[in-house]
Amino acid sequence: MSDSDATTELVITRIFDAPRELVYRAFTDPDQISAWFGPVGWSVPRDSVEVEAKVGGHQRFTMVNDADPAQTSPVETTFVEVVENELLVGEEDVSALPDFAGDVMRMRLEFHDEPGGRTRLVLTQGPFSREVVEQARAGWGSSFTKLDKTLG
């Protein structure tokens, strides 16, 4: 296997200055998803968001490039594990998308209490090719900056 064929998981840990229930809700409430999701320069129209936060349920929405609304990125995840205010695990079929290292991308979001009413979020996502993982890290970092403002 060449180095460009290697795969990796993205792991990000971030502390949010908000209680765990509010951070969890930011990932499951359609109004909140449309308010923060997507890196800077992208938005999520509220009418594109559907969430059914239960095992077998889904999270669907479309990110739209602010500068070129013809450029879109649909997301359609099926939840395989859900523990309210603690855990969201979803899988997305990415077999038709270029630059992904597998047919299914898995995302795990763990929500942990931190002192002072804060929340530690641990995001694990992949598999990604090594070339794409850093783009994903930057995208999440930008999105989480928007989430900080939404929670604040």
Short mmCIF file of C-alpha atoms in Angstrom, two decimals:
data_model
loop_
_atom_site.label_atom_id
_atom_site.label_comp_id
_atom_site.label_asym_id
_atom_site.label_seq_id
_atom_site.Cartn_x
_atom_site.Cartn_y
_atom_site.Cartn_z
CA MET A 1 0.00 0.00 0.00
CA SER A 2 1.43 3.39 -0.94
CA ASP A 3 1.46 6.28 1.52
CA SER A 4 -1.30 8.01 -0.44
CA ASP A 5 -3.51 4.92 0.02
CA ALA A 6 -3.09 4.95 3.81
CA THR A 7 -6.11 5.83 5.89
CA THR A 8 -6.47 7.59 9.17
CA GLU A 9 -9.13 8.64 11.63
CA LEU A 10 -9.61 12.23 12.64
CA VAL A 11 -9.81 12.78 16.40
CA ILE A 12 -10.59 16.24 17.79
CA THR A 13 -11.15 17.14 21.42
CA ARG A 14 -12.67 20.54 22.12
CA ILE A 15 -13.94 22.23 25.28
CA PHE A 16 -17.09 24.34 24.91
CA ASP A 17 -18.17 26.91 27.47
CA ALA A 18 -21.68 25.48 27.73
CA PRO A 19 -23.40 22.60 29.54
CA ARG A 20 -23.33 19.16 27.92
CA GLU A 21 -27.08 19.21 27.16
CA LEU A 22 -26.71 22.42 25.12
CA VAL A 23 -23.74 21.14 23.15
CA TYR A 24 -25.56 17.87 22.40
CA ARG A 25 -28.63 19.84 21.30
CA ALA A 26 -26.47 21.83 18.87
CA PHE A 27 -25.98 18.56 16.95
CA THR A 28 -29.60 17.37 17.11
CA ASP A 29 -31.79 20.49 16.83
CA PRO A 30 -32.41 21.56 13.21
CA ASP A 31 -32.52 25.28 14.07
CA GLN A 32 -29.15 25.08 15.79
CA ILE A 33 -27.51 22.97 13.09
CA SER A 34 -28.49 25.56 10.50
CA ALA A 35 -27.07 28.31 12.73
CA TRP A 36 -23.52 26.94 13.03
CA PHE A 37 -22.73 23.89 10.95
CA GLY A 38 -20.19 24.11 8.16
CA PRO A 39 -16.86 25.86 7.90
CA VAL A 40 -16.70 29.63 7.50
CA GLY A 41 -17.92 30.45 3.99
CA TRP A 42 -20.56 27.71 4.04
CA SER A 43 -24.08 27.72 5.46
CA VAL A 44 -26.86 25.21 6.03
CA PRO A 45 -30.33 26.34 4.93
CA ARG A 46 -32.82 25.53 7.69
CA ASP A 47 -35.28 23.92 5.24
CA SER A 48 -32.62 21.32 4.32
CA VAL A 49 -32.22 20.03 7.90
CA GLU A 50 -33.97 16.89 9.18
CA VAL A 51 -32.96 15.12 12.39
CA GLU A 52 -34.35 12.03 14.05
CA ALA A 53 -31.92 11.40 16.93
CA LYS A 54 -32.53 7.70 17.63
CA VAL A 55 -30.94 4.43 16.54
CA GLY A 56 -31.95 3.97 12.91
CA GLY A 57 -32.86 7.65 12.67
CA HIS A 58 -31.05 10.17 10.51
CA GLN A 59 -29.44 13.55 10.24
CA ARG A 60 -29.78 15.15 6.79
CA PHE A 61 -28.84 18.59 5.58
CA THR A 62 -27.08 20.38 2.75
CA MET A 63 -24.13 22.71 3.15
CA VAL A 64 -24.12 25.55 0.60
CA ASN A 65 -21.11 27.62 -0.43
CA ASP A 66 -21.91 31.26 0.39
CA ALA A 67 -19.91 32.63 -2.57
CA ASP A 68 -21.25 30.09 -5.07
CA PRO A 69 -24.65 28.65 -4.03
CA ALA A 70 -24.45 26.15 -6.90
CA GLN A 71 -21.69 24.41 -4.92
CA THR A 72 -23.33 22.17 -2.33
CA SER A 73 -22.36 19.32 -0.05
CA PRO A 74 -25.21 17.08 1.12
CA VAL A 75 -24.85 15.12 4.37
CA GLU A 76 -26.98 12.06 5.11
CA THR A 77 -26.09 10.17 8.24
CA THR A 78 -27.85 7.20 9.85
CA PHE A 79 -27.54 6.98 13.62
CA VAL A 80 -26.26 3.61 14.86
CA GLU A 81 -25.81 4.59 18.54
CA VAL A 82 -27.60 7.32 20.48
CA VAL A 83 -27.42 8.08 24.20
CA GLU A 84 -29.11 11.42 24.84
CA ASN A 85 -26.69 14.12 26.00
CA GLU A 86 -23.80 11.60 25.96
CA LEU A 87 -23.19 9.95 22.59
CA LEU A 88 -24.06 10.19 18.89
CA VAL A 89 -22.62 7.70 16.42
CA GLY A 90 -23.55 7.96 12.78
CA GLU A 91 -22.59 6.33 9.51
CA GLU A 92 -22.72 7.89 6.06
CA ASP A 93 -22.46 6.17 2.69
CA VAL A 94 -19.59 7.94 0.93
CA SER A 95 -19.01 5.33 -1.77
CA ALA A 96 -19.94 7.76 -4.55
CA LEU A 97 -17.70 10.56 -3.28
CA PRO A 98 -14.09 11.05 -4.39
CA ASP A 99 -11.30 11.41 -1.83
CA PHE A 100 -12.74 9.09 0.79
CA ALA A 101 -10.85 6.04 1.95
CA GLY A 102 -13.84 3.72 2.28
CA ASP A 103 -17.49 3.22 1.43
CA VAL A 104 -18.78 4.22 4.88
CA MET A 105 -17.63 7.13 6.98
CA ARG A 106 -18.29 6.81 10.69
CA MET A 107 -18.55 9.72 13.10
CA ARG A 108 -18.58 9.37 16.88
CA LEU A 109 -19.41 12.34 19.11
CA GLU A 110 -18.87 11.92 22.86
CA PHE A 111 -20.14 14.61 25.23
CA HIS A 112 -18.43 14.85 28.66
CA ASP A 113 -19.03 17.16 31.61
CA GLU A 114 -16.17 19.47 32.50
CA PRO A 115 -15.79 21.67 35.59
CA GLY A 116 -17.55 25.02 35.53
CA GLY A 117 -20.53 23.82 33.49
CA ARG A 118 -18.42 23.27 30.40
CA THR A 119 -18.41 20.34 27.95
CA ARG A 120 -15.59 18.31 26.46
CA LEU A 121 -16.54 17.04 23.01
CA VAL A 122 -14.53 14.19 21.52
CA LEU A 123 -15.12 13.77 17.80
CA THR A 124 -13.78 10.71 15.99
CA GLN A 125 -14.42 10.51 12.23
CA GLY A 126 -13.10 8.43 9.35
CA PRO A 127 -11.62 6.73 7.58
CA PHE A 128 -10.01 9.51 5.57
CA SER A 129 -7.10 9.42 3.19
CA ARG A 130 -4.08 11.18 4.68
CA GLU A 131 -4.52 14.00 2.16
CA VAL A 132 -8.11 14.70 3.23
CA VAL A 133 -7.81 14.33 7.01
CA GLU A 134 -6.19 17.75 7.47
CA GLN A 135 -8.89 19.41 5.36
CA ALA A 136 -11.51 17.77 7.58
CA ARG A 137 -9.64 18.95 10.71
CA ALA A 138 -9.60 22.54 9.41
CA GLY A 139 -13.28 22.36 8.46
CA TRP A 140 -14.30 21.15 11.92
CA GLY A 141 -12.11 23.78 13.57
CA SER A 142 -13.84 26.50 11.56
CA SER A 143 -17.27 25.01 12.29
CA PHE A 144 -16.52 24.79 16.01
CA THR A 145 -15.55 28.47 16.03
CA LYS A 146 -19.05 29.19 14.69
CA LEU A 147 -20.52 26.83 17.31
CA ASP A 148 -18.70 28.70 20.10
CA LYS A 149 -20.46 31.90 18.99
CA THR A 150 -23.84 30.14 18.79
CA LEU A 151 -23.47 28.68 22.29
CA GLY A 152 -22.17 31.96 23.74
#
